[in-house]
Amino acid sequence: MPMAMPLLPLFKMLLFFPFFITIISAAKLTTTNSSFSMSFPLTTHSLSTNATAKMLSSSLMLSSRNTKAPSSSSSSSYNLRSTFKYSNVLIVTLPIGTPPQAQQMILDTGSQLSWIQCHNKKAVKPPPPPPTPSFDPSLSSTFSVLPCTHPLCKPQIPDFTLPTSCDQNRLCHYSYFYADGSYAEGNLVREKLTFAPAHSTPPLILGCATYSSDARGILGINRGRLSFSSQAKINKFSYCVPPRQVQPGPAPTGSFYLGNNPHSTGFKYIPMLTFSQSQRMPNLDPLAYTVAMNGIRIGGKRLNISPAVFRPDAGGSGQTMVDSGSEFTYLVSEAYDKVREEVVRIVGPRMKKEYVYGGMADMCFDGRDAGVEIGRLIGEMVFEFEKGVEIVVPKERVLADVGGGVHCIGIGSSDKLGAASNIIGNFHQQNLWVEFDLTNRRVGFGGADCSRLG
């Protein structure tokens, strides 16, 4: 979700905890056993209705392997390839409804409920977000609204619920709040994604937002039962985030797959840490893609941080999650302080005094060439995981250009975020395949030149 902070457009810090809400039940879904391939565009740019519709129709492709209509039983097998433009979030343009209407949604592995912009949307924070096409329910033959009698509108278990209510029309109303203060509210609805006349998802439960703090929707794709991946029976998905564009010019293009990825032969996998719904620790998000990180190296030096710092304790603090919706990486104080201590040791005199970017990142530097100079002095940064798997951040991408001639190391403090978790954001997923294998409960990583895959 977008931050309402200077210099931080479209940045989302997504955590569940008591003020973030999830759903623990979902309606029974029908699925398909038809295997097919599709493609649709992802972009970070605002597009007109005609432009998105044209892009959508021109990029939808079905493979010749199987052109049968999907059945309404068994499990669904998707094989989809798509591209996206990356700046600080990933925006997918999805075909919603029948006939499909192109809707822009932030691809977010850190949240559950997917929602789209419906008519009568209204920005609640100045300045208003740029206009984007909203969904018109009256134009779709497969749209329906959940009534107040639906199970999702009944009281749920505290701290793991979607606060719903009955509106004046006896329809199920929801309000979804995010950690940065942004939110969306409207009605819960059922709608399908129609990729082609004979190929669509079953009806999915979505939010149809009439009030929100962003002009685009969210594609929630975590492990929750109401996430896009769960409802559409997606067993595996992956994406490759290209390096950020430093110089003016077209935004770089990355790749996104639903289903099998032909590049996966070289991936290295680590297991997901999973938790039951009964493990209601106050600082734990049981639906996140949680992994076990072992340590951090800077310039070849392994920092003195216990691996226990990167694992949830008895209260859930220390969880390490992979989140496509967060821009920067966030570390709990025990890890962040060690990283900052090492950076101060190497380049402390060059740091921008009393400056905190976005309220959470305070390792920043002035100067147009600071990103190159400071990165060269610091060296590469490495996040270590189980089984020898590593995320290697080259010295050229240790710092992020945050505007105004300021460059910051792409790591923020979880304490300043008001959280107790470690979050691997998309800034540290550049030039890296990240695969979420839901069937085998594992996360895969594979180095790549992501800008050349689109």
CSV table of C-alpha atoms in Angstrom, one decimal:
chain,number,residue,atom,x,y,z
A,1,MET,CA,0.0,0.0,0.0
A,2,PRO,CA,1.2,3.6,-0.6
A,3,MET,CA,2.8,5.5,2.1
A,4,ALA,CA,1.5,9.0,3.0
A,5,MET,CA,5.0,10.2,3.6
A,6,PRO,CA,7.4,12.5,1.6
A,7,LEU,CA,9.6,10.8,-0.9
A,8,LEU,CA,7.9,7.5,-0.4
A,9,PRO,CA,5.2,7.1,-3.1
A,10,LEU,CA,3.6,3.6,-3.4
A,11,PHE,CA,5.7,2.2,-0.6
A,12,LYS,CA,3.9,-0.3,1.5
A,13,MET,CA,4.8,-1.8,4.9
A,14,LEU,CA,2.5,-4.7,5.2
A,15,LEU,CA,2.3,-6.5,8.5
A,16,PHE,CA,-0.6,-8.3,10.1
A,17,PHE,CA,-0.2,-8.2,13.9
A,18,PRO,CA,-3.3,-7.2,16.0
A,19,PHE,CA,-4.1,-4.2,13.8
A,20,PHE,CA,-3.7,-6.0,10.6
A,21,ILE,CA,-6.4,-8.5,9.7
A,22,THR,CA,-6.8,-11.8,8.0
A,23,ILE,CA,-9.5,-14.2,7.3
A,24,ILE,CA,-9.7,-17.8,8.5
A,25,SER,CA,-12.5,-19.1,6.5
A,26,ALA,CA,-13.5,-19.1,2.8
A,27,ALA,CA,-16.3,-20.4,0.7
A,28,LYS,CA,-15.9,-23.7,-1.1
A,29,LEU,CA,-14.4,-23.1,-4.5
A,30,THR,CA,-14.7,-24.9,-7.8
A,31,THR,CA,-11.5,-25.4,-9.8
A,32,THR,CA,-10.3,-26.7,-13.1
A,33,ASN,CA,-7.9,-29.4,-14.2
A,34,SER,CA,-7.2,-27.8,-17.5
A,35,SER,CA,-3.6,-26.7,-18.1
A,36,PHE,CA,-3.1,-23.6,-20.2
A,37,SER,CA,-0.7,-20.7,-20.8
A,38,MET,CA,-1.6,-17.1,-20.6
A,39,SER,CA,0.1,-13.7,-20.7
A,40,PHE,CA,-1.1,-10.3,-19.5
A,41,PRO,CA,0.8,-7.1,-18.8
A,42,LEU,CA,2.2,-5.7,-15.6
A,43,THR,CA,3.2,-2.1,-15.3
A,44,THR,CA,4.0,0.6,-12.8
A,45,HIS,CA,2.5,3.3,-15.0
A,46,SER,CA,-1.0,4.8,-15.0
A,47,LEU,CA,-2.8,3.9,-18.2
A,48,SER,CA,-6.1,5.0,-19.8
A,49,THR,CA,-9.0,2.6,-20.0
A,50,ASN,CA,-8.5,2.2,-23.7
A,51,ALA,CA,-4.8,1.6,-23.3
A,52,THR,CA,-5.1,-1.1,-20.7
A,53,ALA,CA,-7.9,-2.8,-22.6
A,54,LYS,CA,-5.8,-2.8,-25.8
A,55,MET,CA,-2.8,-4.1,-23.9
A,56,LEU,CA,-4.8,-6.8,-22.2
A,57,SER,CA,-6.4,-8.1,-25.4
A,58,SER,CA,-3.2,-8.0,-27.4
A,59,SER,CA,-1.2,-10.0,-24.8
A,60,LEU,CA,-3.6,-12.7,-23.8
A,61,MET,CA,-2.3,-15.9,-25.4
A,62,LEU,CA,-3.3,-19.6,-24.9
A,63,SER,CA,-0.9,-22.4,-25.6
A,64,SER,CA,-1.7,-25.0,-28.3
A,65,ARG,CA,-1.1,-27.7,-25.7
A,66,ASN,CA,-4.6,-27.6,-24.5
A,67,THR,CA,-7.5,-25.6,-25.8
A,68,LYS,CA,-10.3,-27.5,-24.1
A,69,ALA,CA,-12.7,-25.7,-21.9
A,70,PRO,CA,-11.8,-26.1,-18.2
A,71,SER,CA,-13.9,-28.5,-16.1
A,72,SER,CA,-15.4,-27.6,-12.8
A,73,SER,CA,-13.7,-30.3,-10.7
A,74,SER,CA,-10.3,-31.3,-9.6
A,75,SER,CA,-7.4,-28.9,-9.1
A,76,SER,CA,-6.3,-26.1,-11.3
A,77,SER,CA,-3.0,-26.0,-13.1
A,78,TYR,CA,-2.0,-22.6,-14.4
A,79,ASN,CA,1.0,-21.9,-16.7
A,80,LEU,CA,1.2,-18.1,-17.2
A,81,ARG,CA,4.0,-15.8,-18.2
A,82,SER,CA,3.7,-12.1,-17.9
A,83,THR,CA,6.0,-9.0,-17.8
A,84,PHE,CA,6.0,-5.9,-15.6
A,85,LYS,CA,7.6,-2.5,-15.2
A,86,TYR,CA,9.4,-2.1,-11.9
A,87,SER,CA,10.1,1.1,-9.9
A,88,ASN,CA,9.3,0.4,-6.3
A,89,VAL,CA,6.3,-1.9,-6.5
A,90,LEU,CA,5.0,-4.4,-9.0
A,91,ILE,CA,1.7,-3.5,-10.7
A,92,VAL,CA,-0.2,-6.3,-12.5
A,93,THR,CA,-3.0,-5.5,-14.9
A,94,LEU,CA,-5.6,-8.2,-14.5
A,95,PRO,CA,-8.7,-9.2,-16.6
A,96,ILE,CA,-11.5,-9.0,-14.1
A,97,GLY,CA,-15.1,-9.9,-14.9
A,98,THR,CA,-17.1,-11.1,-17.9
A,99,PRO,CA,-16.3,-9.6,-20.3
A,100,PRO,CA,-12.9,-8.7,-18.7
A,101,GLN,CA,-12.1,-5.2,-17.5
A,102,ALA,CA,-8.4,-4.3,-17.1
A,103,GLN,CA,-7.6,-3.5,-13.4
A,104,GLN,CA,-4.3,-2.4,-12.0
A,105,MET,CA,-3.3,-4.2,-8.8
A,106,ILE,CA,-0.2,-4.2,-6.7
A,107,LEU,CA,1.4,-7.7,-6.6
A,108,ASP,CA,1.8,-8.3,-2.9
A,109,THR,CA,3.0,-11.5,-1.3
A,110,GLY,CA,2.5,-9.9,2.1
A,111,SER,CA,-1.2,-9.6,2.2
A,112,GLN,CA,-4.3,-11.8,1.8
A,113,LEU,CA,-7.4,-10.0,0.6
A,114,SER,CA,-7.4,-9.0,-3.0
A,115,TRP,CA,-9.4,-5.9,-3.9
A,116,ILE,CA,-10.1,-3.8,-6.9
A,117,GLN,CA,-11.3,-0.2,-7.4
A,118,CYS,CA,-15.0,0.1,-8.0
A,119,HIS,CA,-17.0,3.1,-9.0
A,120,ASN,CA,-17.3,6.0,-6.5
A,121,LYS,CA,-13.8,5.6,-5.4
A,122,LYS,CA,-12.5,8.5,-3.4
A,123,ALA,CA,-9.0,9.4,-2.2
A,124,VAL,CA,-8.9,10.1,1.5
A,125,LYS,CA,-5.4,11.6,1.8
A,126,PRO,CA,-4.1,14.6,-0.2
A,127,PRO,CA,-2.8,14.8,-2.8
A,128,PRO,CA,-5.3,12.6,-4.6
A,129,PRO,CA,-3.7,9.6,-6.4
A,130,PRO,CA,-3.6,9.6,-10.2
A,131,PRO,CA,-6.8,8.4,-11.8
A,132,THR,CA,-6.9,4.8,-13.0
A,133,PRO,CA,-9.7,2.8,-14.6
A,134,SER,CA,-12.1,1.5,-11.9
A,135,PHE,CA,-14.2,-1.6,-12.2
A,136,ASP,CA,-17.9,-1.2,-13.3
A,137,PRO,CA,-19.9,-4.1,-11.8
A,138,SER,CA,-22.9,-3.4,-14.0
A,139,LEU,CA,-20.8,-4.4,-17.1
A,140,SER,CA,-20.0,-7.9,-15.8
A,141,SER,CA,-22.3,-10.9,-16.0
A,142,THR,CA,-20.4,-12.8,-13.4
A,143,PHE,CA,-20.3,-10.2,-10.6
A,144,SER,CA,-22.2,-10.7,-7.3
A,145,VAL,CA,-22.1,-9.1,-3.9
A,146,LEU,CA,-21.9,-11.1,-0.7
A,147,PRO,CA,-25.0,-10.7,1.5
A,148,CYS,CA,-24.9,-10.1,5.3
A,149,THR,CA,-25.9,-13.7,5.8
A,150,HIS,CA,-22.6,-15.0,4.3
A,151,PRO,CA,-20.2,-16.6,6.9
A,152,LEU,CA,-17.6,-14.0,6.3
A,153,CYS,CA,-20.0,-11.4,7.8
A,154,LYS,CA,-20.3,-13.2,11.0
A,155,PRO,CA,-18.1,-12.6,14.1
A,156,GLN,CA,-14.6,-14.1,13.7
A,157,ILE,CA,-11.8,-14.9,16.1
A,158,PRO,CA,-10.2,-11.7,17.5
A,159,ASP,CA,-6.9,-10.5,15.9
A,160,PHE,CA,-7.3,-12.8,12.9
A,161,THR,CA,-10.4,-11.5,11.3
A,162,LEU,CA,-11.6,-9.2,8.6
A,163,PRO,CA,-13.9,-6.7,10.4
A,164,THR,CA,-17.1,-6.9,8.5
A,165,SER,CA,-20.5,-5.4,9.0
A,166,CYS,CA,-23.9,-5.2,7.4
A,167,ASP,CA,-24.4,-2.0,5.4
A,168,GLN,CA,-27.8,-0.3,4.8
A,169,ASN,CA,-28.4,-2.5,1.8
A,170,ARG,CA,-27.9,-5.7,3.8
A,171,LEU,CA,-24.6,-6.3,2.0
A,172,CYS,CA,-21.3,-7.4,3.5
A,173,HIS,CA,-19.1,-4.4,4.1
A,174,TYR,CA,-15.4,-4.6,4.9
A,175,SER,CA,-12.6,-2.3,6.1
A,176,TYR,CA,-9.0,-3.4,5.5
A,177,PHE,CA,-6.3,-1.5,7.4
A,178,TYR,CA,-2.6,-1.5,6.7
A,179,ALA,CA,0.3,-0.8,9.0
A,180,ASP,CA,1.2,2.5,7.3
A,181,GLY,CA,-2.3,4.0,8.0
A,182,SER,CA,-3.7,3.4,4.5
A,183,TYR,CA,-6.9,1.5,4.0
A,184,ALA,CA,-9.6,0.3,1.7
A,185,GLU,CA,-13.3,-0.3,2.3
A,186,GLY,CA,-16.3,-1.3,0.4
A,187,ASN,CA,-18.3,-4.5,-0.2
A,188,LEU,CA,-17.1,-8.1,-0.4
A,189,VAL,CA,-18.0,-9.5,-3.8
A,190,ARG,CA,-17.5,-12.6,-6.0
A,191,GLU,CA,-15.9,-12.2,-9.4
A,192,LYS,CA,-13.8,-14.2,-11.7
A,193,LEU,CA,-10.7,-13.5,-13.8
A,194,THR,CA,-11.4,-14.2,-17.4
A,195,PHE,CA,-8.3,-14.8,-19.4
A,196,ALA,CA,-10.1,-16.1,-22.4
A,197,PRO,CA,-13.6,-17.2,-23.3
A,198,ALA,CA,-12.9,-20.8,-22.3
A,199,HIS,CA,-10.4,-20.1,-19.5
A,200,SER,CA,-11.2,-18.3,-16.3
A,201,THR,CA,-10.8,-18.7,-12.6
A,202,PRO,CA,-13.7,-19.8,-10.4
A,203,PRO,CA,-15.5,-16.9,-8.7
A,204,LEU,CA,-13.1,-15.4,-6.2
A,205,ILE,CA,-14.0,-13.4,-3.1
A,206,LEU,CA,-12.6,-9.9,-3.6
A,207,GLY,CA,-13.0,-6.5,-2.0
A,208,CYS,CA,-14.8,-4.0,-4.2
A,209,ALA,CA,-13.4,-0.7,-2.8
A,210,THR,CA,-15.4,2.5,-2.9
A,211,TYR,CA,-13.1,4.3,-0.6
A,212,SER,CA,-9.3,3.9,-0.4
A,213,SER,CA,-6.1,5.7,0.0
A,214,ASP,CA,-4.7,4.4,-3.4
A,215,ALA,CA,-6.0,4.5,-6.9
A,216,ARG,CA,-5.0,0.9,-7.6
A,217,GLY,CA,-6.0,-2.4,-6.0
A,218,ILE,CA,-4.1,-5.2,-4.3
A,219,LEU,CA,-3.5,-8.7,-5.5
A,220,GLY,CA,-3.0,-10.4,-2.2
A,221,ILE,CA,-1.0,-13.6,-2.7
A,222,ASN,CA,0.1,-14.8,0.7
A,223,ARG,CA,-0.7,-18.2,2.2
A,224,GLY,CA,-4.2,-17.1,3.5
A,225,ARG,CA,-7.3,-19.0,2.5
A,226,LEU,CA,-8.7,-15.9,0.8
A,227,SER,CA,-5.6,-15.0,-1.1
A,228,PHE,CA,-5.5,-15.1,-4.8
A,229,SER,CA,-3.2,-18.1,-4.8
A,230,SER,CA,-5.4,-20.1,-2.5
A,231,GLN,CA,-8.7,-19.3,-4.1
A,232,ALA,CA,-7.5,-19.8,-7.6
A,233,LYS,CA,-5.6,-23.0,-6.6
A,234,ILE,CA,-2.3,-21.8,-7.8
A,235,ASN,CA,0.4,-24.2,-6.7
A,236,LYS,CA,3.5,-22.2,-7.6
A,237,PHE,CA,4.4,-18.7,-8.8
A,238,SER,CA,7.6,-16.7,-9.3
A,239,TYR,CA,8.9,-13.3,-10.4
A,240,CYS,CA,12.1,-11.7,-11.4
A,241,VAL,CA,12.7,-8.1,-10.4
A,242,PRO,CA,15.0,-6.2,-12.7
A,243,PRO,CA,17.5,-3.6,-11.5
A,244,ARG,CA,16.1,-0.1,-10.9
A,245,GLN,CA,16.5,2.5,-13.6
A,246,VAL,CA,18.9,5.1,-12.3
A,247,GLN,CA,19.0,7.3,-15.4
A,248,PRO,CA,15.9,8.8,-17.0
A,249,GLY,CA,14.3,6.5,-19.5
A,250,PRO,CA,11.8,3.6,-19.8
A,251,ALA,CA,11.3,1.6,-16.7
A,252,PRO,CA,13.0,-1.8,-16.8
A,253,THR,CA,10.9,-4.9,-17.5
A,254,GLY,CA,10.7,-8.0,-15.2
A,255,SER,CA,9.0,-11.4,-15.5
A,256,PHE,CA,6.2,-13.1,-13.6
A,257,TYR,CA,5.0,-16.7,-13.8
A,258,LEU,CA,2.0,-18.5,-12.5
A,259,GLY,CA,2.7,-22.2,-12.5
A,260,ASN,CA,5.9,-23.8,-13.7
A,261,ASN,CA,8.9,-21.6,-14.5
A,262,PRO,CA,11.2,-22.9,-17.3
A,263,HIS,CA,14.2,-21.3,-15.5
A,264,SER,CA,13.7,-23.2,-12.3
A,265,THR,CA,16.3,-25.9,-13.0
A,266,GLY,CA,19.0,-23.7,-11.4
A,267,PHE,CA,17.0,-22.5,-8.4
A,268,LYS,CA,18.1,-23.2,-4.9
A,269,TYR,CA,15.4,-23.9,-2.3
A,270,ILE,CA,14.9,-23.3,1.4
A,271,PRO,CA,11.9,-24.5,3.3
A,272,MET,CA,9.1,-22.2,4.4
A,273,LEU,CA,8.5,-22.0,8.1
A,274,THR,CA,4.8,-22.7,8.6
A,275,PHE,CA,2.5,-22.1,11.6
A,276,SER,CA,-0.9,-23.4,12.5
A,277,GLN,CA,-3.8,-21.0,13.1
A,278,SER,CA,-3.7,-22.0,16.7
A,279,GLN,CA,-0.3,-20.4,17.1
A,280,ARG,CA,-1.7,-17.0,17.8
A,281,MET,CA,1.5,-15.3,18.9
A,282,PRO,CA,1.0,-11.5,19.2
A,283,ASN,CA,3.9,-10.6,16.8
A,284,LEU,CA,3.5,-13.4,14.3
A,285,ASP,CA,2.0,-13.4,10.8
A,286,PRO,CA,1.2,-17.1,10.3
A,287,LEU,CA,0.2,-16.4,6.6
A,288,ALA,CA,3.5,-14.8,5.5
A,289,TYR,CA,6.2,-16.5,3.5
A,290,THR,CA,8.5,-17.1,6.4
A,291,VAL,CA,12.1,-18.4,6.0
A,292,ALA,CA,15.0,-19.0,8.3
A,293,MET,CA,17.8,-16.5,7.7
A,294,ASN,CA,21.1,-17.3,9.3
A,295,GLY,CA,23.2,-14.1,9.1
A,296,ILE,CA,24.4,-11.1,7.2
A,297,ARG,CA,27.8,-10.3,5.6
A,298,ILE,CA,29.0,-6.8,4.6
A,299,GLY,CA,32.2,-6.5,2.6
A,300,GLY,CA,33.1,-10.1,3.3
A,301,LYS,CA,32.7,-9.7,7.0
A,302,ARG,CA,30.1,-11.8,8.8
A,303,LEU,CA,28.4,-9.7,11.4
A,304,ASN,CA,28.0,-10.9,14.9
A,305,ILE,CA,24.3,-11.7,14.8
A,306,SER,CA,22.8,-14.8,16.3
A,307,PRO,CA,20.6,-16.8,13.8
A,308,ALA,CA,18.0,-16.8,16.6
A,309,VAL,CA,17.4,-13.1,15.8
A,310,PHE,CA,16.0,-14.0,12.4
A,311,ARG,CA,13.5,-16.6,13.7
A,312,PRO,CA,10.3,-16.1,15.6
A,313,ASP,CA,10.6,-16.3,19.4
A,314,ALA,CA,7.8,-17.4,21.8
A,315,GLY,CA,5.9,-14.2,21.0
A,316,GLY,CA,6.5,-14.3,17.2
A,317,SER,CA,9.2,-11.6,17.2
A,318,GLY,CA,12.0,-12.1,14.8
A,319,GLN,CA,10.0,-13.7,12.0
A,320,THR,CA,11.7,-13.3,8.6
A,321,MET,CA,9.4,-12.9,5.6
A,322,VAL,CA,9.8,-12.4,1.9
A,323,ASP,CA,7.5,-9.6,0.8
A,324,SER,CA,7.1,-8.3,-2.8
A,325,GLY,CA,5.0,-5.4,-1.5
A,326,SER,CA,7.6,-3.8,0.7
A,327,GLU,CA,10.2,-1.7,-1.0
A,328,PHE,CA,13.1,-1.8,1.5
A,329,THR,CA,14.3,-4.6,3.8
A,330,TYR,CA,13.5,-4.2,7.5
A,331,LEU,CA,15.5,-5.7,10.4
A,332,VAL,CA,14.7,-6.0,14.1
A,333,SER,CA,16.9,-3.9,16.4
A,334,GLU,CA,19.4,-6.7,17.2
A,335,ALA,CA,20.3,-7.1,13.5
A,336,TYR,CA,19.8,-3.5,12.4
A,337,ASP,CA,22.1,-2.1,15.0
A,338,LYS,CA,24.9,-4.4,14.0
A,339,VAL,CA,24.4,-3.5,10.3
A,340,ARG,CA,24.4,0.2,11.2
A,341,GLU,CA,27.5,-0.2,13.4
A,342,GLU,CA,29.4,-1.7,10.5
A,343,VAL,CA,28.3,0.9,8.1
A,344,VAL,CA,29.3,3.7,10.5
A,345,ARG,CA,32.7,2.0,11.0
A,346,ILE,CA,33.3,2.0,7.2
A,347,VAL,CA,31.8,5.3,6.1
A,348,GLY,CA,30.4,7.0,9.2
A,349,PRO,CA,31.8,10.5,8.5
A,350,ARG,CA,30.0,10.6,5.2
A,351,MET,CA,26.6,9.8,6.6
A,352,LYS,CA,23.9,12.5,6.3
A,353,LYS,CA,23.4,13.8,9.9
A,354,GLU,CA,20.0,13.6,11.6
A,355,TYR,CA,18.3,12.4,8.4
A,356,VAL,CA,15.8,9.6,8.4
A,357,TYR,CA,14.2,8.6,5.1
A,358,GLY,CA,10.6,7.6,5.3
A,359,GLY,CA,10.9,7.6,9.1
A,360,MET,CA,12.7,4.3,9.1
A,361,ALA,CA,16.0,4.4,7.2
A,362,ASP,CA,18.8,6.5,8.6
A,363,MET,CA,21.9,5.3,6.8
A,364,CYS,CA,21.8,7.9,4.0
A,365,PHE,CA,24.4,10.0,2.1
A,366,ASP,CA,24.4,13.2,0.1
A,367,GLY,CA,25.8,13.5,-3.4
A,368,ARG,CA,24.9,12.5,-6.9
A,369,ASP,CA,27.7,9.9,-7.0
A,370,ALA,CA,27.2,8.7,-3.4
A,371,GLY,CA,25.6,5.5,-4.5
A,372,VAL,CA,28.7,4.4,-6.4
A,373,GLU,CA,31.3,5.8,-4.0
A,374,ILE,CA,29.7,4.6,-0.8
A,375,GLY,CA,28.8,1.2,-2.3
A,376,ARG,CA,32.4,0.7,-3.4
A,377,LEU,CA,33.7,1.4,0.1
A,378,ILE,CA,31.1,-0.8,1.8
A,379,GLY,CA,31.3,-3.7,-0.7
A,380,GLU,CA,28.7,-6.3,-1.4
A,381,MET,CA,26.0,-7.3,1.1
A,382,VAL,CA,24.9,-10.9,1.6
A,383,PHE,CA,21.8,-12.3,3.3
A,384,GLU,CA,22.6,-15.9,4.4
A,385,PHE,CA,19.9,-18.6,4.6
A,386,GLU,CA,19.7,-22.3,5.2
A,387,LYS,CA,21.4,-24.8,3.0
A,388,GLY,CA,24.0,-22.3,1.9
A,389,VAL,CA,21.4,-20.3,0.0
A,390,GLU,CA,22.3,-16.6,-0.3
A,391,ILE,CA,20.9,-13.3,-1.6
A,392,VAL,CA,24.0,-11.4,-2.8
A,393,VAL,CA,23.5,-7.6,-3.2
A,394,PRO,CA,26.4,-6.2,-5.3
A,395,LYS,CA,28.1,-3.1,-4.2
A,396,GLU,CA,26.5,-1.2,-7.1
A,397,ARG,CA,23.0,-1.8,-5.5
A,398,VAL,CA,23.7,-1.5,-1.8
A,399,LEU,CA,22.3,2.1,-1.9
A,400,ALA,CA,19.0,3.3,-3.3
A,401,ASP,CA,18.5,6.7,-4.9
A,402,VAL,CA,15.6,8.2,-2.9
A,403,GLY,CA,15.6,11.6,-4.7
A,404,GLY,CA,17.0,15.0,-4.0
A,405,GLY,CA,20.5,13.8,-4.4
A,406,VAL,CA,20.2,11.5,-1.4
A,407,HIS,CA,21.2,7.8,-1.4
A,408,CYS,CA,20.2,5.4,1.4
A,409,ILE,CA,21.2,1.9,2.2
A,410,GLY,CA,18.0,-0.1,1.4
A,411,ILE,CA,17.5,-1.3,5.0
A,412,GLY,CA,15.2,0.2,7.6
A,413,SER,CA,14.6,-0.3,11.3
A,414,SER,CA,11.6,-2.5,12.2
A,415,ASP,CA,11.4,-0.7,15.5
A,416,LYS,CA,10.8,2.6,13.7
A,417,LEU,CA,8.2,0.7,11.7
A,418,GLY,CA,6.5,-0.4,14.8
A,419,ALA,CA,7.0,-4.0,14.0
A,420,ALA,CA,8.9,-7.0,15.4
A,421,SER,CA,9.8,-8.7,12.2
A,422,ASN,CA,12.5,-9.0,9.5
A,423,ILE,CA,11.2,-8.2,6.0
A,424,ILE,CA,13.1,-8.9,2.8
A,425,GLY,CA,11.7,-6.2,0.5
A,426,ASN,CA,11.8,-6.1,-3.3
A,427,PHE,CA,14.8,-3.8,-3.3
A,428,HIS,CA,16.9,-6.8,-2.3
A,429,GLN,CA,15.2,-9.1,-4.8
A,430,GLN,CA,16.6,-7.3,-7.8
A,431,ASN,CA,18.1,-9.6,-10.5
A,432,LEU,CA,16.8,-12.6,-8.6
A,433,TRP,CA,14.2,-15.2,-9.4
A,434,VAL,CA,12.0,-15.7,-6.3
A,435,GLU,CA,9.7,-18.7,-6.5
A,436,PHE,CA,7.0,-19.6,-4.0
A,437,ASP,CA,6.4,-23.4,-4.2
A,438,LEU,CA,3.2,-23.8,-2.2
A,439,THR,CA,2.8,-27.5,-2.8
A,440,ASN,CA,6.3,-28.3,-1.4
A,441,ARG,CA,6.3,-25.4,1.1
A,442,ARG,CA,9.6,-23.9,-0.1
A,443,VAL,CA,11.0,-20.7,-1.5
A,444,GLY,CA,13.5,-20.8,-4.4
A,445,PHE,CA,16.1,-18.3,-5.4
A,446,GLY,CA,18.0,-18.1,-8.7
A,447,GLY,CA,20.3,-15.3,-10.0
A,448,ALA,CA,19.3,-13.8,-13.3
A,449,ASP,CA,19.6,-10.7,-15.5
A,450,CYS,CA,16.0,-9.9,-15.0
A,451,SER,CA,15.9,-7.0,-17.4
A,452,ARG,CA,16.7,-9.3,-20.3
A,453,LEU,CA,13.9,-11.7,-19.6
A,454,GLY,CA,10.9,-9.5,-20.5
